[in-house]
Amino acid sequence: MSDRDPEIRVTESQTLDWHDGDMPYSQKFGDHFYCRTDGRLECGHTFLAGNGLPERWGLPERWKSHRTFRIGELGFGTGLNFCETWRQWKLFRPAGAKLHFTSFELYPMQRDEIDRALTRWPEIAAERQAVVKAWPDEPAGHIVIDADAQTRLTVVCGPALEGVSAASADFDAWFLDGFAPSRNPDMWSPDIMQALHDKTLPGGTFGTYAAAGFVRRNLQAAGFTVERRPGFAGKREMLCGIKPAP
Ligand SMILES: C[S@@+](CC[C@H](N)C(=O)[O-])C[C@H]1O[C@@H](n2cnc3c(N)ncnc32)[C@H](O)[C@@H]1O
């Protein structure tokens, strides 16, 4: 904690401000962690619906060849997207099917910061409490949390490009959530888009609030078919797309 301002906390090299009491803001990237209207609903619109979820979980053919559905996320942040996804997964998952949610995060937050941010949403109180309870005192390396018998969370700490390139399995869906492209272009580079395309199953998808032209072009150049849709809360556009089956 800084002596000057108890609302500022330094973690490695990322400093958080807290707006409205519970809304984290990264000084390093000059951006909020999610939209100020309602980050939980934004997750449902942008990342879940953007990837055709939860509907895809209900398709019997999806489960014929693979018993695990893999979601990859760029930027774990507060874990809001994981908590909302886990909540919906519990409502819609077929018996025996598994979800492995893997998130790539350079600056993992502290337990009290995650708790502070997510307490805003009573809808995910159970999921928040479970993550906070299992979260390590000094988050680093690979954090693996078996959330329940059908749900595993892995947070790979380090630069996303390294983590995605080293991932051993291919993903069904991607949540691209690395701050605004203008504020963190590294998270939207041609290299990272190519790495995540290489680690996507044929027919796999992505969703993101980003709509910048260079992001769309990098995703297309990597091999995704990209679609523009209306964004959350009046935002004109978001992007989603698919890796075409050969
Ligand atoms: C918009 S926030 C993610 C919000 C998060 N999904 C949530 O549910 O709260 C972006 C995250 O990307 C992380 N990040 C920024 N650059 C990164 C990089 N090069 N590699 C991995 N993570 C990065 C930041 O530390 C931050 O936590």
XYZ file of C-alpha atoms and ligand atoms in Angstrom:
273
model
C 0.000 0.000 0.000
C 1.174 3.497 -0.728
C 1.632 5.769 2.318
C 0.016 8.586 0.426
C -3.246 6.995 -0.648
C -4.748 3.869 0.928
C -6.823 3.329 -2.228
C -3.708 2.569 -4.310
C -1.965 -0.802 -4.141
C 1.169 -1.841 -6.039
C 1.324 -5.461 -7.322
C 4.556 -6.256 -9.211
C 4.368 -3.463 -11.759
C 0.603 -3.004 -12.031
C -1.031 -0.363 -9.826
C -4.762 -0.489 -9.235
C -7.030 2.441 -8.544
C -10.523 1.749 -7.238
C -13.358 3.740 -8.787
C -16.784 3.822 -7.097
C -15.293 1.679 -4.304
C -15.170 -1.656 -6.127
C -14.280 -0.956 -9.791
C -10.601 -1.747 -10.454
C -8.715 0.467 -12.897
C -5.202 -0.265 -14.147
C -2.900 2.742 -14.020
C -0.364 0.906 -16.171
C -2.804 0.341 -19.028
C -5.086 3.314 -18.342
C -8.216 1.183 -18.543
C -10.969 -0.477 -16.518
C -11.097 -4.255 -16.244
C -14.632 -4.415 -17.653
C -17.326 -2.079 -18.855
C -18.675 0.292 -16.248
C -22.324 -0.451 -17.076
C -22.249 -4.078 -15.916
C -19.250 -6.330 -16.487
C -21.197 -9.500 -15.723
C -23.840 -8.814 -18.371
C -21.102 -7.731 -20.764
C -19.510 -11.158 -20.285
C -22.813 -12.843 -21.226
C -23.204 -10.714 -24.359
C -19.635 -10.512 -25.605
C -17.828 -13.624 -24.487
C -20.545 -16.239 -23.961
C -23.045 -15.310 -26.709
C -20.124 -14.195 -28.918
C -18.942 -17.825 -28.785
C -22.423 -19.335 -29.184
C -22.634 -20.250 -25.485
C -24.379 -21.702 -23.624
C -26.191 -23.163 -26.702
C -23.148 -25.113 -27.958
C -22.980 -26.986 -24.647
C -26.415 -28.434 -25.420
C -25.455 -29.910 -28.833
C -25.058 -33.688 -28.473
C -22.650 -33.860 -31.446
C -20.195 -31.579 -29.608
C -19.620 -34.244 -26.983
C -19.160 -37.233 -29.331
C -15.411 -36.808 -29.857
C -14.339 -34.725 -26.836
C -15.668 -34.901 -23.270
C -13.970 -31.629 -22.252
C -14.959 -28.187 -23.547
C -11.934 -25.859 -23.437
C -12.224 -22.104 -23.088
C -9.117 -19.924 -23.315
C -9.046 -16.355 -22.025
C -6.514 -13.587 -22.572
C -6.436 -11.692 -19.258
C -7.843 -13.264 -16.048
C -8.029 -9.952 -14.173
C -10.620 -10.268 -11.414
C -11.932 -13.653 -12.593
C -15.329 -12.126 -13.390
C -15.565 -13.916 -16.743
C -14.633 -17.228 -15.166
C -17.199 -16.838 -12.367
C -20.031 -15.921 -14.747
C -19.074 -18.720 -17.151
C -18.941 -21.268 -14.329
C -22.369 -20.065 -13.104
C -23.903 -20.590 -16.551
C -22.045 -23.855 -17.111
C -23.632 -25.281 -13.939
C -27.071 -24.415 -15.337
C -26.580 -25.850 -18.835
C -23.908 -28.566 -18.749
C -24.713 -32.109 -19.817
C -24.128 -34.862 -17.260
C -20.525 -36.046 -17.267
C -19.213 -33.255 -19.522
C -16.220 -31.219 -18.355
C -15.197 -27.589 -18.748
C -11.550 -26.549 -18.595
C -11.225 -22.754 -18.452
C -7.620 -21.616 -18.990
C -6.747 -17.965 -18.565
C -3.445 -16.253 -19.399
C -2.491 -13.416 -17.035
C 0.704 -11.373 -16.694
C -0.175 -9.587 -13.429
C -2.277 -11.887 -11.236
C -4.300 -10.016 -8.634
C -4.232 -10.626 -4.892
C -7.066 -12.526 -3.224
C -8.449 -9.436 -1.460
C -8.523 -7.508 -4.744
C -10.519 -10.246 -6.499
C -12.912 -10.364 -3.565
C -13.321 -6.596 -3.497
C -14.097 -6.364 -7.211
C -16.501 -9.310 -7.447
C -18.535 -8.570 -4.315
C -20.457 -6.120 -6.522
C -22.394 -9.089 -8.030
C -24.556 -11.163 -5.662
C -25.406 -13.430 -8.620
C -21.889 -14.918 -8.512
C -21.336 -14.859 -4.750
C -20.842 -18.634 -4.510
C -18.359 -18.682 -7.406
C -16.428 -15.689 -6.025
C -16.149 -17.288 -2.586
C -14.864 -20.552 -4.065
C -12.202 -18.814 -6.187
C -11.098 -16.531 -3.352
C -10.826 -19.496 -0.959
C -8.644 -21.479 -3.366
C -6.546 -18.514 -4.592
C -2.859 -18.740 -3.506
C -1.233 -16.167 -1.210
C 1.426 -15.497 -3.832
C -0.117 -16.172 -7.245
C 2.499 -17.352 -9.756
C 3.221 -20.185 -12.172
C 0.207 -22.329 -13.051
C -2.690 -21.887 -10.611
C -5.005 -24.913 -10.888
C -8.375 -24.875 -9.132
C -10.744 -27.827 -9.386
C -13.871 -25.755 -8.946
C -16.169 -28.800 -8.960
C -16.180 -32.320 -10.396
C -16.941 -30.987 -13.894
C -15.022 -27.694 -13.863
C -11.311 -26.883 -13.781
C -9.743 -23.415 -13.811
C -6.098 -22.942 -14.749
C -4.505 -19.503 -14.630
C -1.186 -19.440 -16.487
C 0.824 -16.535 -15.068
C 3.146 -14.775 -17.499
C 2.984 -13.089 -20.911
C 0.003 -14.393 -22.890
C 2.018 -15.022 -26.053
C 4.333 -17.409 -24.200
C 1.487 -19.135 -22.387
C -0.714 -19.638 -25.449
C 2.221 -20.834 -27.574
C 3.078 -23.437 -24.930
C -0.519 -24.664 -24.407
C -0.748 -28.406 -24.934
C -4.397 -28.702 -26.007
C -6.574 -26.958 -28.576
C -9.433 -24.708 -27.515
C -13.132 -24.597 -28.429
C -13.637 -20.931 -27.586
C -11.618 -17.826 -26.782
C -12.455 -14.796 -24.679
C -10.190 -11.987 -25.944
C -10.097 -9.589 -22.998
C -6.717 -7.856 -22.920
C -7.725 -4.199 -22.303
C -8.542 -1.790 -25.131
C -6.373 -2.499 -28.206
C -5.212 1.140 -28.279
C -3.945 0.790 -24.682
C -2.399 -2.679 -24.899
C -1.598 -3.492 -28.552
C 0.693 -6.393 -27.471
C -2.411 -8.401 -26.520
C -3.793 -8.038 -30.074
C -0.625 -8.489 -32.149
C -0.358 -10.646 -35.289
C 1.837 -13.095 -33.321
C -0.675 -13.601 -30.551
C -3.608 -13.962 -32.961
C -1.629 -16.553 -34.925
C -0.697 -18.421 -31.736
C -4.294 -18.622 -30.610
C -5.529 -19.647 -34.065
C -2.931 -22.438 -34.040
C -4.368 -23.586 -30.685
C -8.019 -23.584 -31.791
C -10.006 -26.652 -32.822
C -11.578 -26.541 -36.309
C -14.970 -24.912 -35.752
C -13.609 -23.165 -32.635
C -14.593 -19.549 -32.044
C -13.672 -16.276 -30.347
C -15.556 -13.281 -28.991
C -14.286 -9.833 -28.060
C -15.540 -6.301 -27.400
C -12.667 -5.024 -29.526
C -13.650 -3.666 -32.927
C -10.469 -1.909 -34.053
C -9.544 -2.430 -37.698
C -6.049 -3.768 -36.896
C -7.509 -6.380 -34.531
C -9.958 -7.560 -37.216
C -7.192 -7.721 -39.812
C -4.838 -9.629 -37.482
C -7.567 -12.176 -36.715
C -8.371 -12.591 -40.416
C -4.701 -12.893 -41.369
C -4.337 -15.640 -38.752
C -7.120 -17.612 -40.461
C -10.344 -16.746 -38.604
C -13.556 -15.853 -40.406
C -14.558 -12.652 -38.618
C -18.052 -11.248 -38.061
C -19.047 -7.823 -36.719
C -21.984 -7.682 -34.304
C -23.558 -4.964 -32.169
C -21.534 -4.472 -29.007
C -22.753 -4.466 -25.405
C -24.583 -1.494 -23.886
C -24.916 0.562 -27.050
C -21.348 0.012 -28.301
C -21.572 0.059 -32.064
C -19.570 -3.084 -32.807
C -17.836 -6.123 -31.365
C -16.080 -8.959 -33.150
C -16.626 -12.679 -33.097
C -15.471 -15.388 -35.440
C -14.713 -18.982 -36.236
C -11.800 -21.106 -37.385
C -13.295 -22.770 -40.452
C -13.255 -26.546 -40.531
C -10.943 -27.796 -43.302
C -9.478 -6.228 -19.310
S -8.507 -7.031 -18.118
C -9.233 -8.652 -18.015
C -10.524 -8.705 -17.237
C -10.866 -10.096 -16.809
N -11.155 -10.993 -17.876
C -11.936 -10.146 -15.742
O -12.850 -11.022 -15.845
O -11.820 -9.377 -14.793
C -7.024 -7.381 -19.014
C -6.024 -8.257 -18.269
O -4.947 -8.558 -19.154
C -3.750 -8.617 -18.396
N -2.638 -8.452 -19.328
C -2.237 -7.301 -19.936
N -1.215 -7.554 -20.797
C -0.981 -8.886 -20.728
C -0.066 -9.765 -21.380
N 0.823 -9.319 -22.284
N -0.129 -11.076 -21.090
C -1.026 -11.555 -20.186
N -1.914 -10.769 -19.526
C -1.892 -9.457 -19.796
C -3.913 -7.510 -17.393
O -3.077 -7.676 -16.280
C -5.412 -7.616 -17.054
O -5.624 -8.423 -15.928
